[in-house]
CSV table of N, CA, C and O in Angstrom, one decimal:
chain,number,residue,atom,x,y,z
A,1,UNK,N,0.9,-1.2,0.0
A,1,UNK,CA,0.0,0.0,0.0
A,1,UNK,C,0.9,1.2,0.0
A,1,UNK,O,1.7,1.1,0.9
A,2,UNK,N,1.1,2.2,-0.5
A,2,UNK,CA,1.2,3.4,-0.6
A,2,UNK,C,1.0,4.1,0.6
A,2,UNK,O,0.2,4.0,1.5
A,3,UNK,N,1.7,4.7,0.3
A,3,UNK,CA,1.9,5.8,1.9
A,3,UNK,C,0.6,6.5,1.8
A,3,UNK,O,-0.2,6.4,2.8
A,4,UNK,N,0.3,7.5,0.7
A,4,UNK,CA,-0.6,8.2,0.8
A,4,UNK,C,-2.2,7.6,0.9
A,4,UNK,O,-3.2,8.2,1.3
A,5,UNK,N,-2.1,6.7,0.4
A,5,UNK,CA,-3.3,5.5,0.2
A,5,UNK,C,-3.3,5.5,1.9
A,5,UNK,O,-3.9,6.4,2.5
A,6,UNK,N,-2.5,4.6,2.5
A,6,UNK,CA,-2.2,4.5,3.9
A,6,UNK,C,-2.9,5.9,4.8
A,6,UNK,O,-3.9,5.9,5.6
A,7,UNK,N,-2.2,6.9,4.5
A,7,UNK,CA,-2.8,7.9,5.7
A,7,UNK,C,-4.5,8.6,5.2
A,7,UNK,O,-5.1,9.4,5.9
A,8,UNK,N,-5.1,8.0,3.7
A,8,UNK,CA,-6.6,9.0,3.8
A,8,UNK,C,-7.1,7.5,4.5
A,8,UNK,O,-8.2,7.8,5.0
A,9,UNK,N,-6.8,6.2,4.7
A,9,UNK,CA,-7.3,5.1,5.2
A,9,UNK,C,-7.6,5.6,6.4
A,9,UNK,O,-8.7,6.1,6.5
A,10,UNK,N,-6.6,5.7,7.6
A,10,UNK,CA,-6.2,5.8,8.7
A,10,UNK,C,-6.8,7.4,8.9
A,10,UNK,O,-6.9,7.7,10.1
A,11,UNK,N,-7.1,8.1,8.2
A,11,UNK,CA,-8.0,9.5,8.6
A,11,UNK,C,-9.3,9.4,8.4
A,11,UNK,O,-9.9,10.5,8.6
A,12,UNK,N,-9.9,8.5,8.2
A,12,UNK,CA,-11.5,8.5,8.4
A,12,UNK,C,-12.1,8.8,7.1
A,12,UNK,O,-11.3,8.8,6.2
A,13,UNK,N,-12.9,9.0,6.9
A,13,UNK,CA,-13.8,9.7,6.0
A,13,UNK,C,-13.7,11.4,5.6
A,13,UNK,O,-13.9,11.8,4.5
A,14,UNK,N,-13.4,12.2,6.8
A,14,UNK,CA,-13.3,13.7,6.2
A,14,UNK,C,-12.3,13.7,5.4
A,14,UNK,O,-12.1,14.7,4.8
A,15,UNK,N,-11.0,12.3,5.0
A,15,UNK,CA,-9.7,12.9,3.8
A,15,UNK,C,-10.3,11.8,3.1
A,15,UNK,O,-9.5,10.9,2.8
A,16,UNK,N,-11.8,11.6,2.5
A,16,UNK,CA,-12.3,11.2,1.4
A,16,UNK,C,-12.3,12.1,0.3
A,16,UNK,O,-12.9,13.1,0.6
A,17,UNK,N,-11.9,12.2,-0.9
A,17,UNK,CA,-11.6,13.0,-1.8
A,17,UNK,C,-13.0,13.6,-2.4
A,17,UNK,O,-12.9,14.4,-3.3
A,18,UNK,N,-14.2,13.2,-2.0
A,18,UNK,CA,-15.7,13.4,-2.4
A,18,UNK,C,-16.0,14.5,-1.2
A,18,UNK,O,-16.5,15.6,-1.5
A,19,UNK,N,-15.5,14.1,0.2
A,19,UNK,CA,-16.3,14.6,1.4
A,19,UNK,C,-17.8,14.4,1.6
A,19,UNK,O,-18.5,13.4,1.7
A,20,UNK,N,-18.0,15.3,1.6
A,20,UNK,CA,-19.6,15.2,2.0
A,20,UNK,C,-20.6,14.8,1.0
A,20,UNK,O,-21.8,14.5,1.3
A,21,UNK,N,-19.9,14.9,-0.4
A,21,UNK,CA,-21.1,15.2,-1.6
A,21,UNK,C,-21.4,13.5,-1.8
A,21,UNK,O,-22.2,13.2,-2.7
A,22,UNK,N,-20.9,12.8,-1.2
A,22,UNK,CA,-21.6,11.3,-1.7
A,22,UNK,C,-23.0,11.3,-0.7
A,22,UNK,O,-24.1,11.1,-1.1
A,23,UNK,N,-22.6,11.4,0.8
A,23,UNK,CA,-23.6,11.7,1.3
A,23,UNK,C,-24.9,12.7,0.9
A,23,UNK,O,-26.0,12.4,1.2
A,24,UNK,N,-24.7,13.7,0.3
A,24,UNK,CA,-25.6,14.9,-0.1
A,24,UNK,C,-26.7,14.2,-1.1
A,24,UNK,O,-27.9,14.4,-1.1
A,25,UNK,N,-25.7,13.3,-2.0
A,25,UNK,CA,-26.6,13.2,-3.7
A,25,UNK,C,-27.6,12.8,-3.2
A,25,UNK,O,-28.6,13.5,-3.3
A,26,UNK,N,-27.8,11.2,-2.4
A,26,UNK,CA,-29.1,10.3,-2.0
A,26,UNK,C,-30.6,11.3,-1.3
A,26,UNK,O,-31.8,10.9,-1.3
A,27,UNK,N,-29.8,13.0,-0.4
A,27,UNK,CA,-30.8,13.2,0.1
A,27,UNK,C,-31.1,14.7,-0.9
A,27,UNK,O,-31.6,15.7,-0.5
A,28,UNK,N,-30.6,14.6,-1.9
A,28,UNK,CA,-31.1,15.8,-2.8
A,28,UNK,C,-32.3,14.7,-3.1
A,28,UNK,O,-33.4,14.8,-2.6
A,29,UNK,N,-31.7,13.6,-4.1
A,29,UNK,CA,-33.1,12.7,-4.4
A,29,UNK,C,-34.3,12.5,-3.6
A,29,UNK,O,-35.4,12.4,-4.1
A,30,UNK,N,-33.9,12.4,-2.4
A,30,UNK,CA,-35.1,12.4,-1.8
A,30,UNK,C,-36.1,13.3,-1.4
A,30,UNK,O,-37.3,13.2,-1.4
A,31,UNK,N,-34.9,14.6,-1.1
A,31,UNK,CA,-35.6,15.9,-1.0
A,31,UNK,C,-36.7,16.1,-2.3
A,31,UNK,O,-37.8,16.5,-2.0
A,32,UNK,N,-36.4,15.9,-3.7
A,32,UNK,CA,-36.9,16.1,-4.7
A,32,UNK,C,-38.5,15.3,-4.6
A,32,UNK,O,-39.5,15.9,-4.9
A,33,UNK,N,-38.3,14.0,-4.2
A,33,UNK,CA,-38.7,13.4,-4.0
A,33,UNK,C,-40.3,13.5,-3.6
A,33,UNK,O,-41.4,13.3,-4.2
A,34,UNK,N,-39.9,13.8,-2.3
A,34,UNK,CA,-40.8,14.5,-1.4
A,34,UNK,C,-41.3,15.7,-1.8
A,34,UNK,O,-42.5,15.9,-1.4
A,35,UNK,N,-40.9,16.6,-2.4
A,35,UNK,CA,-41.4,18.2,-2.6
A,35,UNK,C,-42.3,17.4,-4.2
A,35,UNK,O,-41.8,16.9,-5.1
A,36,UNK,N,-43.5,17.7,-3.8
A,36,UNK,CA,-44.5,16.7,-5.1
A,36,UNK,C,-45.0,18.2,-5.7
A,36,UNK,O,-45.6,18.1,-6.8
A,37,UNK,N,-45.0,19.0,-5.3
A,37,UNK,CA,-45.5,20.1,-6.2
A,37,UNK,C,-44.4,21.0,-7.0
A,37,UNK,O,-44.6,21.8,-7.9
A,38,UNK,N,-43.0,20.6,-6.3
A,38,UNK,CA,-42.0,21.0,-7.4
A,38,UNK,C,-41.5,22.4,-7.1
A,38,UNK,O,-40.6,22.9,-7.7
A,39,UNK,N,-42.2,23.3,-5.6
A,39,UNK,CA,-41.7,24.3,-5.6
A,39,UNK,C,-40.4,24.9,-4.9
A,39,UNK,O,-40.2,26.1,-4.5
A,40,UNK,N,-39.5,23.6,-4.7
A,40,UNK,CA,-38.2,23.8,-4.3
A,40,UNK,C,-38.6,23.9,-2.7
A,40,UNK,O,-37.8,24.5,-2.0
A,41,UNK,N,-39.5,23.5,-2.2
A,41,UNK,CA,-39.6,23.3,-0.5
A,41,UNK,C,-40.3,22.4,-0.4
A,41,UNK,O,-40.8,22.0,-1.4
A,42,UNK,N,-40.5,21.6,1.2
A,42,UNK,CA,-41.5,20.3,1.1
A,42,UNK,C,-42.0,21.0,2.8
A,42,UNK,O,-41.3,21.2,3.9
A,43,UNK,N,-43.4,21.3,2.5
A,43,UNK,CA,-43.9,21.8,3.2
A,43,UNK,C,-45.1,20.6,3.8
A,43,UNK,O,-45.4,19.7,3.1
A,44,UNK,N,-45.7,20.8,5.4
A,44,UNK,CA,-45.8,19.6,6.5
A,44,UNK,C,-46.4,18.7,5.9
A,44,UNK,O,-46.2,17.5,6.1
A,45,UNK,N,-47.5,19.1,4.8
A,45,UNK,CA,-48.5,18.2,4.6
A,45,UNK,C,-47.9,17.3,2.9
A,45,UNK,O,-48.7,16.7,2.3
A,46,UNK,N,-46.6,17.5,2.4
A,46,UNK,CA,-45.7,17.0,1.9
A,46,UNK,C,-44.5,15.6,2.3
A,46,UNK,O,-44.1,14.7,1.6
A,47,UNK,N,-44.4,16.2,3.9
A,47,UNK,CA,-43.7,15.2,4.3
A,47,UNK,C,-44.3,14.2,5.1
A,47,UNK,O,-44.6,14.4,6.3
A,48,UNK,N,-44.4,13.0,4.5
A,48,UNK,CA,-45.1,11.8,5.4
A,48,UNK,C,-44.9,11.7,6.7
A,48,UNK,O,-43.8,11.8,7.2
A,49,UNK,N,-46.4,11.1,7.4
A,49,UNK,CA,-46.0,11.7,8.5
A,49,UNK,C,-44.9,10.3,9.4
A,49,UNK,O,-44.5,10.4,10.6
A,50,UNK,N,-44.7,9.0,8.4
A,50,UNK,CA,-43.7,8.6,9.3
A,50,UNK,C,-42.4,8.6,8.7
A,50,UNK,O,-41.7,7.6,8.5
A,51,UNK,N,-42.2,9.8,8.3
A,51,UNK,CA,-40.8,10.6,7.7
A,51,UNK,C,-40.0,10.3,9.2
A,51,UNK,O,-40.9,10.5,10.1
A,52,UNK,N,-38.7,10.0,9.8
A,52,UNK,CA,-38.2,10.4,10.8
A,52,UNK,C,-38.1,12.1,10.9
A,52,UNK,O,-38.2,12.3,12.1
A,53,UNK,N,-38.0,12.9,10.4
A,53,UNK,CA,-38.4,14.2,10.3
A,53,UNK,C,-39.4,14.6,10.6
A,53,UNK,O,-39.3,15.6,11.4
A,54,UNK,N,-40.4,14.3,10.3
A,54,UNK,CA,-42.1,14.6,10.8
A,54,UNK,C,-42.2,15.3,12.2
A,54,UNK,O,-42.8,16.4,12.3
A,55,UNK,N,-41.7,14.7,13.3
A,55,UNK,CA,-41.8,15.0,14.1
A,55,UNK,C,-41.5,16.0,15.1
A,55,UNK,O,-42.1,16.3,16.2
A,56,UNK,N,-40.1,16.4,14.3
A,56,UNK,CA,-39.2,17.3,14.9
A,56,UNK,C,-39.4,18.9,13.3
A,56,UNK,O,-38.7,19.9,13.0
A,57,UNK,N,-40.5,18.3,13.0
A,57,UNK,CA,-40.7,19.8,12.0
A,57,UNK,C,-40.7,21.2,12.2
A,57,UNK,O,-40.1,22.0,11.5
A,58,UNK,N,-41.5,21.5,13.3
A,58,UNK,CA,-41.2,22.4,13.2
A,58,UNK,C,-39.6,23.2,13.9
A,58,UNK,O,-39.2,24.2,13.5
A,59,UNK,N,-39.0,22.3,15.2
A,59,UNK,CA,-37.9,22.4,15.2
A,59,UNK,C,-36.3,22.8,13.7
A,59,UNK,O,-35.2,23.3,13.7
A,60,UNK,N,-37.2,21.9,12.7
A,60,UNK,CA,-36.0,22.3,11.9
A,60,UNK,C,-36.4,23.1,11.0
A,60,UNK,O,-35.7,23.4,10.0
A,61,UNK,N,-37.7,23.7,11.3
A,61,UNK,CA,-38.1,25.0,10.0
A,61,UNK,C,-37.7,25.8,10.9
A,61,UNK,O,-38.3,26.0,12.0
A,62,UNK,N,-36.2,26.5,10.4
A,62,UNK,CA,-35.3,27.4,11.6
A,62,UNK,C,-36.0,28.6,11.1
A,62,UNK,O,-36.5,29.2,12.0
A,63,UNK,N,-36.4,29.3,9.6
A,63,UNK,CA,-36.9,30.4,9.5
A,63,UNK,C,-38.5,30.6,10.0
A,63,UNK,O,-39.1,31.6,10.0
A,64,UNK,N,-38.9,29.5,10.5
A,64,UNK,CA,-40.5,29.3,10.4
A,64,UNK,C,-41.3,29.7,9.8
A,64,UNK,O,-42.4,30.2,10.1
A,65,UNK,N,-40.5,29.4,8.3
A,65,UNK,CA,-42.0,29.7,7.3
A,65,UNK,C,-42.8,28.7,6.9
A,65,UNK,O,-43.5,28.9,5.9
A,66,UNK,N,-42.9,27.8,7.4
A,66,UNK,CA,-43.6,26.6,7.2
A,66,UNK,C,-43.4,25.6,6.4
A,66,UNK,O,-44.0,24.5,6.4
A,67,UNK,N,-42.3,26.0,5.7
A,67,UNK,CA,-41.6,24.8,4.9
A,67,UNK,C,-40.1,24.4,5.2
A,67,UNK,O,-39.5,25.0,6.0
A,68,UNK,N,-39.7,23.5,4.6
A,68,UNK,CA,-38.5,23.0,4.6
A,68,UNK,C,-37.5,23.4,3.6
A,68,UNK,O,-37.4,22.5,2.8
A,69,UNK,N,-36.9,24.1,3.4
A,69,UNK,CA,-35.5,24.1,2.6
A,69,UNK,C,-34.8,23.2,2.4
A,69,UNK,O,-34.6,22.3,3.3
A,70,UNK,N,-34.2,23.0,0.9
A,70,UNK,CA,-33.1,22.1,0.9
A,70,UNK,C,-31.9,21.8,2.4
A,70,UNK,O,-31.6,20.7,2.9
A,71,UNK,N,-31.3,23.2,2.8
A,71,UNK,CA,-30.6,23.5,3.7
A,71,UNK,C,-31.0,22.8,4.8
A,71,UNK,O,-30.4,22.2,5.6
A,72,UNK,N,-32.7,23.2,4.5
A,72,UNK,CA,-33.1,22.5,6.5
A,72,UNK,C,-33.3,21.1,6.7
A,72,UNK,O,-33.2,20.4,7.7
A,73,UNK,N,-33.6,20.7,5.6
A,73,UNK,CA,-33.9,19.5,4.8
A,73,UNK,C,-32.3,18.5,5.9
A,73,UNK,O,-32.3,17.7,6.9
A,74,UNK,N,-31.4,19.1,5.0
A,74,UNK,CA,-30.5,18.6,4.8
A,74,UNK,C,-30.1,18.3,6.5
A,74,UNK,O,-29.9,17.2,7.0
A,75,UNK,N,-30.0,19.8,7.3
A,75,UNK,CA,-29.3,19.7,8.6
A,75,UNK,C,-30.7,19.0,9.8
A,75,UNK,O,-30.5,18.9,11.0
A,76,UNK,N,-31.7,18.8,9.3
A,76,UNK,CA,-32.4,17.8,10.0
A,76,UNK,C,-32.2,16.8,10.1
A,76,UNK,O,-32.4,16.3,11.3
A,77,UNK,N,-31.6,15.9,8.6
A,77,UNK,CA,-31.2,14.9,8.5
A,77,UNK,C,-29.4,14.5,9.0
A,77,UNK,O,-28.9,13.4,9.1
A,78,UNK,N,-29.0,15.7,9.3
A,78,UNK,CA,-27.8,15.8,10.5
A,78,UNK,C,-28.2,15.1,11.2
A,78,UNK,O,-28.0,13.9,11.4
A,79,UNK,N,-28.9,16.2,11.9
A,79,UNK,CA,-29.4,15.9,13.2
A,79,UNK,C,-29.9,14.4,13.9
A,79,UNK,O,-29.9,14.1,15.1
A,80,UNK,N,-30.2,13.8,12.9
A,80,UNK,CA,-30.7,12.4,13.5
A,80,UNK,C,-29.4,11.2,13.5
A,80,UNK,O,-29.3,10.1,14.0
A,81,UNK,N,-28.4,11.9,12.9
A,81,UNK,CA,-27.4,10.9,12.9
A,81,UNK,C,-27.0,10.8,14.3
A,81,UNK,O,-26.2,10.0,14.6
């Protein structure tokens, strides 16, 4: 094995050469998913209600306009990790 090979091993996942964006793609799809009327938010009666999200909604609508952002989308699904 290669040295360099050797040390992104032994550093975990943040010296993955992708970082975060492998994670991201599956929950853009989903995001899209979910938003059924297409206007770039998925607002409460959008997200099913046994979404692991559902419940903690309005906690993650940080602006509290009633919907979800990609953004909020995303750092909700942080959150459950």
């Amino acid at each position: 094995m290669r040295r360099s090979a050797f040390r992104r091993r032994r550093a975990g996942p943040q010296a993955h050469p992708h970082g975060d964006h492998a994670a991201a793609a599956p929950a853009q799809g989903e995001f899209a998913a979910l938003d059924r009327n297409h206007d770039g938010f998925i607002d409460k009666a959008e997200l099913p209600k046994d979404h692991p999200l559902a419940p903690h909604f309005g906690m993650i609508d940080m602006d509290r306009d009633g919907k979800l952002s990609p953004a909020e989308y995303d750092a909700g699904l942080k959150m459950l990790r």
